[in-house]
Amino acid sequence: MCGRYTLSAPDPGTLRSRFGLGETVAVERRYNIAAGDEVLSVVAGDHGAAATRLRWGLVPHWAADRPSVGPSMINARAETVCNKAVFRSAFERRRCLIIADGFYEWRRLEEHGARAPKQAYWITRADHAPFAFAGLWATARTPQGEALRTCAIVTTAANPKLEAIHDRMPVILDAEAEGAWLDAASGTDELRALLRALPDDAIALRAVGSTVNDARYDGPGCLEPPRPAAIAAPPPRLF
């Protein structure tokens, strides 16, 4: 967690206005963003915040010759982000906003036994507005001399509404906290205070069908409701 998310509903104009994206970065609707994808982000620069694209799955500068580590580094735990070696430098100096409007989580259907299927849920803000995950980013130089810019999403303990589905959830920043998250002058205590779960009444969730399970599919079908369970036919009468 968080392993997939969306940027499905807002039109480009809404997102450009909400996050000050400008016109230099393409904005497209996404329904099934997965590890290794290029994701819409905002980073702090010398001339203020700037929109960019980062590859989801953080590769620290000292692992530039091992880009395959990225998929295992899509998330950073809020509880250890400031002291774990792979994330510490990014937490101190390279924080970012990762723009989204929802994320997915899966719950195993325990009543079906040990090999039970999982039910997917789509989780959004209750007001369905776009938002920003708290993110970290890094730049590494590959052996071929190319700059590899990657990111991770910070997660925290799930709120009570979600913990029955999963014990973790991504940190969704309040709009008024986004500037502080990007600000190089923000102190460790101030930053850690931002890494909390949204309250129950600030989120909404609904079940979706199994289409989202295929990370290769990135269409609106991911958000369709699950099909009704097949109704078993009654046994034939023998007499």
Tab-separated table of C-alpha atoms in Angstrom:
chain	number	residue	atom	x	y	z
A	1	MET	CA	0.000	0.000	0.000
A	2	CYS	CA	-0.243	2.329	-1.819
A	3	GLY	CA	0.245	0.170	-4.919
A	4	ARG	CA	-2.127	1.699	-7.497
A	5	TYR	CA	-3.876	5.026	-7.809
A	6	THR	CA	-5.856	7.245	-10.166
A	7	LEU	CA	-5.977	10.679	-11.718
A	8	SER	CA	-9.213	10.021	-13.499
A	9	ALA	CA	-11.795	12.766	-13.180
A	10	PRO	CA	-10.377	16.296	-13.140
A	11	ASP	CA	-9.917	18.005	-16.473
A	12	PRO	CA	-6.435	19.409	-17.212
A	13	GLY	CA	-7.550	22.987	-16.626
A	14	THR	CA	-8.782	22.172	-13.124
A	15	LEU	CA	-5.505	20.483	-12.214
A	16	ARG	CA	-3.335	23.236	-13.698
A	17	SER	CA	-5.229	25.838	-11.678
A	18	ARG	CA	-5.344	23.808	-8.453
A	19	PHE	CA	-1.635	22.936	-8.399
A	20	GLY	CA	-0.122	25.756	-10.494
A	21	LEU	CA	1.149	23.320	-13.100
A	22	GLY	CA	1.609	25.686	-16.001
A	23	GLU	CA	1.601	24.382	-19.564
A	24	THR	CA	4.972	22.647	-19.778
A	25	VAL	CA	3.857	19.205	-18.549
A	26	ALA	CA	1.178	17.101	-20.215
A	27	VAL	CA	-1.821	16.215	-18.050
A	28	GLU	CA	-3.774	13.089	-18.927
A	29	ARG	CA	-6.431	11.015	-17.269
A	30	ARG	CA	-5.142	7.829	-15.651
A	31	TYR	CA	-7.228	5.033	-14.137
A	32	ASN	CA	-4.609	2.525	-13.009
A	33	ILE	CA	-1.247	4.108	-12.223
A	34	ALA	CA	1.247	1.437	-11.205
A	35	ALA	CA	4.858	1.075	-10.088
A	36	GLY	CA	7.310	2.133	-12.779
A	37	ASP	CA	4.904	4.603	-14.413
A	38	GLU	CA	5.779	8.234	-14.999
A	39	VAL	CA	3.607	10.228	-12.581
A	40	LEU	CA	2.508	13.856	-12.419
A	41	SER	CA	4.347	15.609	-9.587
A	42	VAL	CA	5.266	19.008	-8.184
A	43	VAL	CA	8.763	19.683	-6.835
A	44	ALA	CA	10.327	22.766	-5.268
A	45	GLY	CA	12.896	24.524	-7.434
A	46	ASP	CA	15.022	27.656	-7.423
A	47	HIS	CA	12.150	29.647	-8.883
A	48	GLY	CA	9.309	28.133	-6.871
A	49	ALA	CA	7.258	24.968	-7.288
A	50	ALA	CA	7.367	23.333	-10.707
A	51	ALA	CA	5.411	20.537	-12.352
A	52	THR	CA	7.348	17.531	-13.572
A	53	ARG	CA	7.106	13.806	-14.171
A	54	LEU	CA	8.859	11.282	-11.971
A	55	ARG	CA	9.066	7.516	-12.254
A	56	TRP	CA	7.188	5.840	-9.403
A	57	GLY	CA	9.635	3.711	-7.426
A	58	LEU	CA	12.462	5.564	-5.714
A	59	VAL	CA	16.043	4.798	-6.743
A	60	PRO	CA	18.554	6.579	-4.458
A	61	HIS	CA	21.624	8.117	-6.061
A	62	TRP	CA	23.873	5.382	-4.715
A	63	ALA	CA	21.795	2.690	-6.448
A	64	ALA	CA	21.849	4.235	-9.932
A	65	ASP	CA	23.374	1.069	-11.380
A	66	ARG	CA	20.457	-0.939	-9.948
A	67	PRO	CA	17.275	0.751	-11.233
A	68	SER	CA	15.399	-2.488	-10.619
A	69	VAL	CA	15.229	-1.558	-6.916
A	70	GLY	CA	12.600	1.074	-7.790
A	71	PRO	CA	9.506	-1.159	-7.786
A	72	SER	CA	10.283	-2.214	-4.212
A	73	MET	CA	10.560	1.427	-3.116
A	74	ILE	CA	7.175	2.819	-4.145
A	75	ASN	CA	6.246	3.590	-0.529
A	76	ALA	CA	8.039	5.103	2.460
A	77	ARG	CA	6.695	4.617	5.986
A	78	ALA	CA	6.012	7.871	7.839
A	79	GLU	CA	7.284	6.364	11.074
A	80	THR	CA	10.808	5.757	9.735
A	81	VAL	CA	11.138	8.109	6.765
A	82	CYS	CA	13.457	10.542	8.495
A	83	ASN	CA	15.996	7.952	9.632
A	84	LYS	CA	15.877	5.099	7.100
A	85	ALA	CA	18.940	5.444	4.870
A	86	VAL	CA	17.154	4.947	1.553
A	87	PHE	CA	14.699	7.802	2.258
A	88	ARG	CA	16.447	10.091	4.746
A	89	SER	CA	18.143	12.386	2.240
A	90	ALA	CA	14.967	12.774	0.183
A	91	PHE	CA	12.942	13.556	3.304
A	92	GLU	CA	15.413	16.262	4.263
A	93	ARG	CA	15.841	17.935	0.872
A	94	ARG	CA	13.672	16.486	-1.900
A	95	ARG	CA	10.021	16.357	-0.976
A	96	CYS	CA	7.326	16.490	-3.641
A	97	LEU	CA	3.589	16.425	-4.264
A	98	ILE	CA	2.231	13.467	-6.232
A	99	ILE	CA	-1.098	14.435	-7.761
A	100	ALA	CA	-4.047	12.033	-7.643
A	101	ASP	CA	-7.782	11.794	-7.134
A	102	GLY	CA	-8.042	8.305	-5.619
A	103	PHE	CA	-6.205	5.087	-4.797
A	104	TYR	CA	-6.993	1.393	-4.711
A	105	GLU	CA	-6.799	-1.151	-1.965
A	106	TRP	CA	-7.734	-4.835	-1.814
A	107	ARG	CA	-9.440	-6.855	0.938
A	108	ARG	CA	-9.363	-10.639	1.008
A	109	LEU	CA	-12.813	-12.214	1.144
A	110	GLU	CA	-12.175	-14.370	4.195
A	111	GLU	CA	-15.468	-16.229	3.963
A	112	HIS	CA	-14.114	-18.006	0.872
A	113	GLY	CA	-11.217	-19.665	2.675
A	114	ALA	CA	-7.417	-19.483	2.491
A	115	ARG	CA	-7.325	-19.064	-1.294
A	116	ALA	CA	-10.045	-16.447	-1.315
A	117	PRO	CA	-10.150	-13.786	-4.012
A	118	LYS	CA	-9.666	-10.142	-3.101
A	119	GLN	CA	-12.199	-7.358	-3.467
A	120	ALA	CA	-10.804	-4.082	-4.822
A	121	TYR	CA	-11.915	-0.717	-3.434
A	122	TRP	CA	-11.444	2.772	-4.805
A	123	ILE	CA	-10.775	5.345	-2.079
A	124	THR	CA	-11.179	9.086	-2.679
A	125	ARG	CA	-11.679	12.262	-0.742
A	126	ALA	CA	-15.283	12.590	0.402
A	127	ASP	CA	-15.629	15.713	-1.742
A	128	HIS	CA	-14.048	13.859	-4.731
A	129	ALA	CA	-11.583	16.727	-5.242
A	130	PRO	CA	-8.067	16.085	-6.570
A	131	PHE	CA	-5.345	15.985	-3.926
A	132	ALA	CA	-1.635	15.475	-3.377
A	133	PHE	CA	0.109	12.547	-1.748
A	134	ALA	CA	3.132	13.431	0.344
A	135	GLY	CA	6.011	12.273	-1.828
A	136	LEU	CA	9.800	11.996	-1.868
A	137	TRP	CA	11.999	12.123	-4.931
A	138	ALA	CA	15.578	11.412	-5.945
A	139	THR	CA	17.874	11.812	-8.917
A	140	ALA	CA	20.359	9.122	-9.880
A	141	ARG	CA	22.801	9.017	-12.787
A	142	THR	CA	22.667	5.721	-14.677
A	143	PRO	CA	25.845	4.030	-15.987
A	144	GLN	CA	24.822	5.363	-19.415
A	145	GLY	CA	24.944	8.912	-18.046
A	146	GLU	CA	21.176	9.482	-18.070
A	147	ALA	CA	19.393	11.237	-15.222
A	148	LEU	CA	16.867	8.959	-13.512
A	149	ARG	CA	14.269	10.930	-11.511
A	150	THR	CA	12.120	8.760	-9.278
A	151	CYS	CA	9.687	9.078	-6.376
A	152	ALA	CA	7.917	7.309	-3.525
A	153	ILE	CA	4.638	7.932	-1.690
A	154	VAL	CA	4.680	8.304	2.098
A	155	THR	CA	2.239	6.040	3.941
A	156	THR	CA	0.894	6.020	7.493
A	157	ALA	CA	-1.373	3.890	9.680
A	158	ALA	CA	-4.875	3.620	8.211
A	159	ASN	CA	-7.764	5.467	9.790
A	160	PRO	CA	-10.545	3.361	11.393
A	161	LYS	CA	-12.698	3.501	8.261
A	162	LEU	CA	-9.999	1.829	6.164
A	163	GLU	CA	-8.228	-0.445	8.603
A	164	ALA	CA	-10.666	-3.303	7.928
A	165	ILE	CA	-9.395	-3.259	4.333
A	166	HIS	CA	-5.704	-2.532	4.964
A	167	ASP	CA	-3.618	-1.353	7.911
A	168	ARG	CA	-1.802	1.337	5.874
A	169	MET	CA	-2.877	4.252	3.705
A	170	PRO	CA	-1.050	6.979	1.766
A	171	VAL	CA	-0.593	10.381	3.353
A	172	ILE	CA	-3.025	12.756	1.628
A	173	LEU	CA	-1.945	16.286	2.460
A	174	ASP	CA	-4.423	18.985	3.393
A	175	ALA	CA	-4.332	21.700	0.730
A	176	GLU	CA	-2.971	24.214	3.227
A	177	ALA	CA	-0.146	21.808	4.158
A	178	GLU	CA	1.192	21.336	0.628
A	179	GLY	CA	3.325	24.478	0.739
A	180	ALA	CA	4.908	23.478	4.045
A	181	TRP	CA	5.702	20.014	2.681
A	182	LEU	CA	7.600	21.551	-0.236
A	183	ASP	CA	9.246	24.347	1.768
A	184	ALA	CA	12.961	23.746	2.326
A	185	ALA	CA	12.724	25.753	5.558
A	186	SER	CA	10.224	23.380	7.198
A	187	GLY	CA	11.682	21.575	10.199
A	188	THR	CA	11.568	17.851	10.929
A	189	ASP	CA	8.932	18.148	13.654
A	190	GLU	CA	6.696	20.290	11.436
A	191	LEU	CA	7.035	17.846	8.557
A	192	ARG	CA	6.362	14.768	10.651
A	193	ALA	CA	3.210	16.398	12.017
A	194	LEU	CA	1.864	16.499	8.447
A	195	LEU	CA	2.249	12.755	7.984
A	196	ARG	CA	-1.104	11.661	9.378
A	197	ALA	CA	-4.167	9.875	8.036
A	198	LEU	CA	-7.192	11.805	6.886
A	199	PRO	CA	-10.125	11.413	9.305
A	200	ASP	CA	-12.906	8.976	8.499
A	201	ASP	CA	-15.362	11.637	7.380
A	202	ALA	CA	-12.888	13.056	4.859
A	203	ILE	CA	-12.729	9.904	2.732
A	204	ALA	CA	-15.157	7.840	0.668
A	205	LEU	CA	-14.764	4.316	-0.677
A	206	ARG	CA	-16.612	1.963	-2.959
A	207	ALA	CA	-16.065	-1.500	-4.369
A	208	VAL	CA	-14.912	-1.844	-7.974
A	209	GLY	CA	-14.673	-4.803	-10.309
A	210	SER	CA	-11.705	-7.048	-11.021
A	211	THR	CA	-10.609	-5.134	-14.145
A	212	VAL	CA	-8.239	-3.038	-12.010
A	213	ASN	CA	-6.315	-6.170	-11.028
A	214	ASP	CA	-4.502	-6.084	-14.371
A	215	ALA	CA	-1.852	-3.366	-14.021
A	216	ARG	CA	-1.510	-3.272	-17.833
A	217	TYR	CA	-5.060	-1.953	-18.240
A	218	ASP	CA	-5.483	1.792	-17.741
A	219	GLY	CA	-9.036	2.598	-18.792
A	220	PRO	CA	-12.306	3.740	-17.199
A	221	GLY	CA	-13.374	0.124	-16.768
A	222	CYS	CA	-11.194	0.071	-13.634
A	223	LEU	CA	-13.821	2.154	-11.845
A	224	GLU	CA	-16.848	0.100	-12.833
A	225	PRO	CA	-18.705	-1.627	-9.974
A	226	PRO	CA	-18.198	-5.343	-9.430
A	227	ARG	CA	-20.488	-7.722	-11.252
A	228	PRO	CA	-23.298	-9.228	-9.174
A	229	ALA	CA	-22.377	-12.628	-7.799
A	230	ALA	CA	-23.696	-15.478	-9.893
A	231	ILE	CA	-26.797	-17.034	-8.371
A	232	ALA	CA	-26.424	-20.751	-8.002
A	233	ALA	CA	-29.163	-22.784	-9.679
A	234	PRO	CA	-31.243	-24.946	-7.321
A	235	PRO	CA	-30.452	-28.683	-7.375
A	236	PRO	CA	-32.668	-30.772	-9.670
A	237	ARG	CA	-35.655	-32.481	-8.169
A	238	LEU	CA	-35.310	-36.250	-8.244
A	239	PHE	CA	-38.918	-37.063	-7.538
